[in-house]
CSV table of C-alpha atoms and ligand atoms in Angstrom, one decimal:
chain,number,residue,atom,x,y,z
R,1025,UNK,CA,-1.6,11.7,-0.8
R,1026,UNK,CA,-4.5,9.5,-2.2
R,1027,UNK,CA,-3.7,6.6,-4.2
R,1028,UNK,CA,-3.4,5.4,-7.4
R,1029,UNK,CA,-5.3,2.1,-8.1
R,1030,UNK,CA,-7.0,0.0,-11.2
R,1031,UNK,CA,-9.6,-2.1,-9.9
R,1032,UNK,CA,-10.8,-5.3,-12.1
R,1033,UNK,CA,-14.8,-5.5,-11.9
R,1034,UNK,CA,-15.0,-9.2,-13.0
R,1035,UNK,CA,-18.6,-9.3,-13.3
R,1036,UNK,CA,-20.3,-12.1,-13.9
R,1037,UNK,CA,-17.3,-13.9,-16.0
R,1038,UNK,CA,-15.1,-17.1,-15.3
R,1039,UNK,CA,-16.3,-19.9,-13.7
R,1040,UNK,CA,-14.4,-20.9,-10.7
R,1041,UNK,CA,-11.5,-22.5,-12.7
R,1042,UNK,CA,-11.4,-20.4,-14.7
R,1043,UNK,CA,-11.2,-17.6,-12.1
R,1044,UNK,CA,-8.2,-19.3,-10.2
R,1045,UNK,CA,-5.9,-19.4,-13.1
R,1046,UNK,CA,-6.7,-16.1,-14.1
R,1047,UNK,CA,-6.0,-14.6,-10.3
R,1048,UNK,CA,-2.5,-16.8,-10.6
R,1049,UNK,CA,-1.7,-15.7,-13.8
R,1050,UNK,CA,-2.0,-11.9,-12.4
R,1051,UNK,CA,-0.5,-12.9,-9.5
R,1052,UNK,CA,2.8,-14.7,-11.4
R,1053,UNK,CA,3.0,-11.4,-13.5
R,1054,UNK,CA,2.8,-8.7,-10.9
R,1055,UNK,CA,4.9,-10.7,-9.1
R,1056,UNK,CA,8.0,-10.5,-11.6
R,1057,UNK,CA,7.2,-6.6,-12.6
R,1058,UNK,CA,6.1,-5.2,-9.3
R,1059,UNK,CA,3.3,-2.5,-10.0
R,1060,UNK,CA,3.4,1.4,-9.2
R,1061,UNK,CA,0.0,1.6,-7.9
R,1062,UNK,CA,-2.9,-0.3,-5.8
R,1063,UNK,CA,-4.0,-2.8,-7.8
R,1064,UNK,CA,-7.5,-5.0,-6.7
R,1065,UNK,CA,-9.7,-7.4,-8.5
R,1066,UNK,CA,-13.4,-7.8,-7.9
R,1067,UNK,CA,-14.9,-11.6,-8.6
R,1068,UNK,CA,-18.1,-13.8,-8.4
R,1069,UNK,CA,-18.8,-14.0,-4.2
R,1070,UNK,CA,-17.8,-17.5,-5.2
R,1071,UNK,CA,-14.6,-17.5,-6.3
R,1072,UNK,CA,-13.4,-15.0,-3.6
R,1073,UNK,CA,-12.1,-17.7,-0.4
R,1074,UNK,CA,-10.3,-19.6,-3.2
R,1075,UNK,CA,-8.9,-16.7,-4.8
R,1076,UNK,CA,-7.5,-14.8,-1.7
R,1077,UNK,CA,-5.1,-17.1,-0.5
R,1078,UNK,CA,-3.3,-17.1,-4.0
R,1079,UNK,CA,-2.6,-14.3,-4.5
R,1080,UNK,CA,0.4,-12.3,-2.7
R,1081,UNK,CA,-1.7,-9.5,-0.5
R,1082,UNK,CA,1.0,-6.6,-0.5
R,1083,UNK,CA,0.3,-6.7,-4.7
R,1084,UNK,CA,-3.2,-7.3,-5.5
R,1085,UNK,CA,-6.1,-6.5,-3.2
R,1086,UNK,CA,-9.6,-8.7,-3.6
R,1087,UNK,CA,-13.0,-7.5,-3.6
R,1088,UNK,CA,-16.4,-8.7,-4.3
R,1089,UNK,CA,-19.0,-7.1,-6.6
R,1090,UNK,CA,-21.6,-6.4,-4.5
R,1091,UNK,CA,-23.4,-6.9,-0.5
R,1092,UNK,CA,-26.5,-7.5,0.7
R,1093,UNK,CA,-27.9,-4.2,2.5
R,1094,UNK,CA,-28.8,-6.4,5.5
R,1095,UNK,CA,-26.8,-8.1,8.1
R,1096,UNK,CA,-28.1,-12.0,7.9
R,1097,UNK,CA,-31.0,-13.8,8.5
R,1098,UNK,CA,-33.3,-15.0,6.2
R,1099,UNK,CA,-32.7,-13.3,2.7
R,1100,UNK,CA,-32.4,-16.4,0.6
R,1101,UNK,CA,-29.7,-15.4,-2.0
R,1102,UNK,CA,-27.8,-12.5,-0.5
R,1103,UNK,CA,-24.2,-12.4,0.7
R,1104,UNK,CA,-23.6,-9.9,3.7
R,1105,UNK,CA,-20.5,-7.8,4.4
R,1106,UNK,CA,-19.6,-9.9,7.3
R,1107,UNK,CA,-19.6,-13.2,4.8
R,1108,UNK,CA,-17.0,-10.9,2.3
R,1109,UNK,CA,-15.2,-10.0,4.9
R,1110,UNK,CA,-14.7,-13.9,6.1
R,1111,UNK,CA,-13.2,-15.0,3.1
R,1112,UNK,CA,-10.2,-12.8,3.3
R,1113,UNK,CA,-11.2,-10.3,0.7
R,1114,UNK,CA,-11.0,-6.6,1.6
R,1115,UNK,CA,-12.9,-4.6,-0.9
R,1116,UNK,CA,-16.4,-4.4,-2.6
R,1117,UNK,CA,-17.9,-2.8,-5.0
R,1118,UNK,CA,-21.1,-1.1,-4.6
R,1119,UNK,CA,-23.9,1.2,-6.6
R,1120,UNK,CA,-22.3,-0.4,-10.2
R,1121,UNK,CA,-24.7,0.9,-12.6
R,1122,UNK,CA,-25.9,-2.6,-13.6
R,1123,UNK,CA,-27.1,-3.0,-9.6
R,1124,UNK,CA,-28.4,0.5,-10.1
R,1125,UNK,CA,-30.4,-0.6,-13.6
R,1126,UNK,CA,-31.1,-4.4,-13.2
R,1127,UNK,CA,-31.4,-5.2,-9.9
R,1128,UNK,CA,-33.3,-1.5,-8.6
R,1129,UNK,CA,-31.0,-0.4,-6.3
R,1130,UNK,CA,-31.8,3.1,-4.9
R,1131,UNK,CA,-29.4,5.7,-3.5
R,1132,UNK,CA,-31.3,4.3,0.1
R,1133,UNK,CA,-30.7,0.8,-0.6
R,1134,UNK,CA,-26.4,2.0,-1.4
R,1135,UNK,CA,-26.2,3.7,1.4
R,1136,UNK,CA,-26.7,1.0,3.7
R,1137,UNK,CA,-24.8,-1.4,1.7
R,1138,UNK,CA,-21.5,1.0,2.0
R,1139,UNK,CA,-22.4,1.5,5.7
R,1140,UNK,CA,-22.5,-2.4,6.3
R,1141,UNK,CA,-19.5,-2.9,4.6
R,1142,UNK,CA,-17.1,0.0,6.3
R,1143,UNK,CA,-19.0,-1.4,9.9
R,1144,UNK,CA,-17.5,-4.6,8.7
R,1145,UNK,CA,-13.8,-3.3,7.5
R,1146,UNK,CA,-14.5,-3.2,3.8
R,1147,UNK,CA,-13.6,-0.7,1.7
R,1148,UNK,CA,-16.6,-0.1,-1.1
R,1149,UNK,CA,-15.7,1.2,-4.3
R,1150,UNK,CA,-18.3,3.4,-4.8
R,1151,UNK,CA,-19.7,3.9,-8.3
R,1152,UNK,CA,-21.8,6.6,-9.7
R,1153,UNK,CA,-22.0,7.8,-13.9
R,1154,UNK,CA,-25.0,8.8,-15.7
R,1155,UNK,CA,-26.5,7.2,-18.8
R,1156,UNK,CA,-26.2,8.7,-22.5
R,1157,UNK,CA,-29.4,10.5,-22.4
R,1158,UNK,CA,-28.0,12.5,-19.4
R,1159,UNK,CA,-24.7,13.3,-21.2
R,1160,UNK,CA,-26.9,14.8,-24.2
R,1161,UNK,CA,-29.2,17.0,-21.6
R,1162,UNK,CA,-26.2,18.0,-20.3
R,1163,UNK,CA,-27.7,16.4,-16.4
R,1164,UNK,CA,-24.4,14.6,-15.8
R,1165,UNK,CA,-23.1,16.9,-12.5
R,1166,UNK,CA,-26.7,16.8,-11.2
R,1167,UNK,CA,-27.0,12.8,-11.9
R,1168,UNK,CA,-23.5,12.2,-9.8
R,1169,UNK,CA,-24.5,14.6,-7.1
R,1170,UNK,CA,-27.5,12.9,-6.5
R,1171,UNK,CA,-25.8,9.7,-6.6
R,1172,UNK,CA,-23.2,10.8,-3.9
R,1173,UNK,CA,-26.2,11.1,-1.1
R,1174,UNK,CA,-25.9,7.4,-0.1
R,1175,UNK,CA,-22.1,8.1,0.2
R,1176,UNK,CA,-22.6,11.7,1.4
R,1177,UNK,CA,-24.4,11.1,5.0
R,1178,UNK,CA,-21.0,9.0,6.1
R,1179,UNK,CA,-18.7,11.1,8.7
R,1180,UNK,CA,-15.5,12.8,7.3
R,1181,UNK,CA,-13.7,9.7,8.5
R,1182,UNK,CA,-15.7,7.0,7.4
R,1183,UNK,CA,-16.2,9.1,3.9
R,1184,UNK,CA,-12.3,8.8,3.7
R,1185,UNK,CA,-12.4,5.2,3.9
R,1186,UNK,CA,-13.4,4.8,0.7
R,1187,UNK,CA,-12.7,5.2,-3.1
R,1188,UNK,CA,-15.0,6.6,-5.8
R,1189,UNK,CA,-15.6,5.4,-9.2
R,1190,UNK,CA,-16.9,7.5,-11.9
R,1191,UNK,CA,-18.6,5.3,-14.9
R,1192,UNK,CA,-20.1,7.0,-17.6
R,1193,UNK,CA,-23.0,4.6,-18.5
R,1194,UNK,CA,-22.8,5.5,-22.2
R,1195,UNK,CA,-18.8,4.2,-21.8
R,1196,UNK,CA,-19.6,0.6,-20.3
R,1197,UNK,CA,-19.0,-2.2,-22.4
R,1198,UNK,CA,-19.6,-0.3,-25.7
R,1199,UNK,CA,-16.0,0.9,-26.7
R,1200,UNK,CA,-16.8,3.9,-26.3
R,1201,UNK,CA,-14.4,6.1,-24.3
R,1202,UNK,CA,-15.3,9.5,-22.4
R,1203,UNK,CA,-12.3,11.5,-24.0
R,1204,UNK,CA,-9.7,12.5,-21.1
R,1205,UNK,CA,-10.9,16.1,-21.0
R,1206,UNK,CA,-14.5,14.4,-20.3
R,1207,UNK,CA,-12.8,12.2,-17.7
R,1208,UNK,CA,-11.4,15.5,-15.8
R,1209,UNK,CA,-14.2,17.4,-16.1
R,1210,UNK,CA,-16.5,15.3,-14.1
R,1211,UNK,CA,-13.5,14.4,-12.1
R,1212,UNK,CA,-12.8,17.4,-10.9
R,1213,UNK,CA,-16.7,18.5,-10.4
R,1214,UNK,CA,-16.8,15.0,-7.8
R,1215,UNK,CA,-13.6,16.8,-6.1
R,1216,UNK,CA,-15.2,19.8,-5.5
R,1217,UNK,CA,-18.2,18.4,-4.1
R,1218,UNK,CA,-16.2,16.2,-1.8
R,1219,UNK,CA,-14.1,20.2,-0.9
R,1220,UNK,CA,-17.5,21.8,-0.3
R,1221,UNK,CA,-18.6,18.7,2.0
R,1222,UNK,CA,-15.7,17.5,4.1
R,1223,UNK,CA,-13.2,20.1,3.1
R,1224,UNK,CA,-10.1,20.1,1.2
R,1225,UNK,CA,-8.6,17.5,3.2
R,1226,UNK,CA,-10.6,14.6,2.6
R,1227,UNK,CA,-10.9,16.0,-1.5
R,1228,UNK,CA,-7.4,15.8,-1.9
R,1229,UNK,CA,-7.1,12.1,0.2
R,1230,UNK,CA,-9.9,10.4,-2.5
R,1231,UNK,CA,-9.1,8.2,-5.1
R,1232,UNK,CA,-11.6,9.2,-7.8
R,1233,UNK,CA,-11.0,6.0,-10.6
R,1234,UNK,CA,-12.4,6.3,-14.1
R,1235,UNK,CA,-14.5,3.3,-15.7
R,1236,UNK,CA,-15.8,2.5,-19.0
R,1237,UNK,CA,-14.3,1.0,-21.9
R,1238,UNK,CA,-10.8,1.9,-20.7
R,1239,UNK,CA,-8.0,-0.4,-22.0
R,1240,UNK,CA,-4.0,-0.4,-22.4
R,1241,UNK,CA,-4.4,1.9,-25.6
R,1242,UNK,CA,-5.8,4.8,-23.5
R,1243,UNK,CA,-5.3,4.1,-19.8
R,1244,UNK,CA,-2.2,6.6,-20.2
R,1245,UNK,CA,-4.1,9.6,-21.3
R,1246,UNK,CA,-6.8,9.3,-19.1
R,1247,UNK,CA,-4.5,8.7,-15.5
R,1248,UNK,CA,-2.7,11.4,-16.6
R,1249,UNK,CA,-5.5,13.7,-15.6
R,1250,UNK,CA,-5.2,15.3,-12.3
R,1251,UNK,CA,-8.1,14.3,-11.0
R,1252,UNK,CA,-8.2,11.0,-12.3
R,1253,UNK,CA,-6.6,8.2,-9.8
R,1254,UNK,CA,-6.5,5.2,-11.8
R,1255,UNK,CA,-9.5,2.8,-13.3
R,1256,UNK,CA,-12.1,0.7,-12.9
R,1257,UNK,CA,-11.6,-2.5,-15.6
R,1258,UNK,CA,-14.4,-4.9,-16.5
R,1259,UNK,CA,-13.7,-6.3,-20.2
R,1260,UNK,CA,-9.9,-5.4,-20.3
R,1261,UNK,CA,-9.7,-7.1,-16.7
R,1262,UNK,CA,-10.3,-10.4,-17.8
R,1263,UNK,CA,-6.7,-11.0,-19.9
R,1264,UNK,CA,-3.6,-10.9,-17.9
R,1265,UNK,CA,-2.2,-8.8,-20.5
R,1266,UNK,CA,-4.6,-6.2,-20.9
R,1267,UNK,CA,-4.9,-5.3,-17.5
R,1268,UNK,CA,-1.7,-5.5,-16.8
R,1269,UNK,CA,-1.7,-3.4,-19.9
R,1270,UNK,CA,-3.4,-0.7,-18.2
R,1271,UNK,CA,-1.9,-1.4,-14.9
R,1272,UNK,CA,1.4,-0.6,-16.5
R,1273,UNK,CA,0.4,2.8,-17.6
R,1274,UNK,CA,1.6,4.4,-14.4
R,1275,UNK,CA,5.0,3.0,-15.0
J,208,PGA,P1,-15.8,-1.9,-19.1
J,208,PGA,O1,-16.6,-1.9,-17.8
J,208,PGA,O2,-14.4,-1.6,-18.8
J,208,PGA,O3,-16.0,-3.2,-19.8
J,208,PGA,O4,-16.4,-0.8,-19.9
J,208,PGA,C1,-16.3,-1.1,-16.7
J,208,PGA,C2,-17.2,-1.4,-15.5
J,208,PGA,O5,-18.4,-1.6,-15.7
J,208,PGA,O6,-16.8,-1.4,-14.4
């Protein structure tokens, strides 16, 4: 049976310090009420070696927030799979759609990221969501199909490697919540896609994680969906509390 998991996307928040004693605060309160699901959080590349050995591995999973699509050389400013990888983190998140909107990156440029990273061990977190505009033409099962094509040309076994994370743009940041029907909707649309392309099998095996504006207030209603495996946290996962908030809602 897939997993449950809630992921903490970090962004670009906490400076190292800051980072540490956040990691060790998560770390002393999962610690002392275990969690029922996965739990992982993604950080700056540079506060991942110093975060991984503090926290206990068999509770919280690290990740970073993004790889370079290239292997090394000379791309001054890039971070490659391998270099994740060597500072004892074990997940990364990929096709966020601030990379997508900020930084161009295509459904070409994601799919070699994700194939770098599960040729290195990682396992991406792979994001897709259409913006608000989308939503209103009613484009938001065509928008995540396309998106899936960098995820969709993987073999059945690599494709099960790795976890899937549906962010309505319109949701990020702004407080405003896709309601749980919303959340299921698309959710289950993603699972049949993943049915009609590597069969049931595989479907039933993904962890499909909802992101945008979720907190401890409605993490509840929207895990409670069958097709929704857990979430992807960026403002609620920088407080202990709040994420542990919404960590707890599959107590
Ligand atoms: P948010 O961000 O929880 O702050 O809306 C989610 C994300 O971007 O992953």
């Amino acid at each position: 049976m897939r997993k449950n998991i809630v992921a903490g996307n970090w962004k670009m928040n906490k400076n190292l310090q800051e980072g540490i004693a956040l990691a060790k605060e998560l770390n002393d309160a999962l610690t002392a009420d275990k969690p029922n699901c996965d739990v992982v959080i993604c950080t700056p590349f540079i506060h991942l070696a110093s975060v991984t050995p503090l926290v206990d591995k068999a509770i919280i999973g690290v990740g970073a927030e993004n790889c370079a699509d290239k292997v090394s050389g000379a791309f001054t400013g890039e971070v490659s799979a391998e270099m994740v990888v060597s500072t004892g983190a074990q997940y990364v998140i990929l096709g966020h759609s601030e990379r997508r909107a900020y930084y161009h990156e295509t459904v070409e440029i994601l799919e070699e990221k994700v194939k770098l990273a599960l040729a290195n061990g990682l396992t991406p977190i792979f994001c897709i969501g259409e913006v608000l505009a989308e939503r209103e033409a009613n484009q938001q099962n065509a928008v995540v199909a396309a998106q899936l094509a960098s995820v969709f040309s993987l073999s059945a076994e690599d494709f099960g490697k790795i976890i899937l994370a549906y962010e309505p743009v319109w949701a990020i940041g702004t407080g405003k919540t896709a309601t749980p029907a919303q959340a299921q909707e698309i959710h289950a649309y993603i699972r049949s896609l993943i049915v009609e392309k590597y069969g049931k099998d595989v479907a039933e095996n993904t962890s499909i994680l909802y992101g945008g504006s979720c907190k401890p207030s409605n993490a509840k209603e929207l895990f409670a969906n069958a097709d929704v495996d857990g979430g992807l946290i960026g403002g609620a996962a920088l407080k202990c509390a709040d994420f542990k908030g919404i960590i707890d809602a599959f107590k």
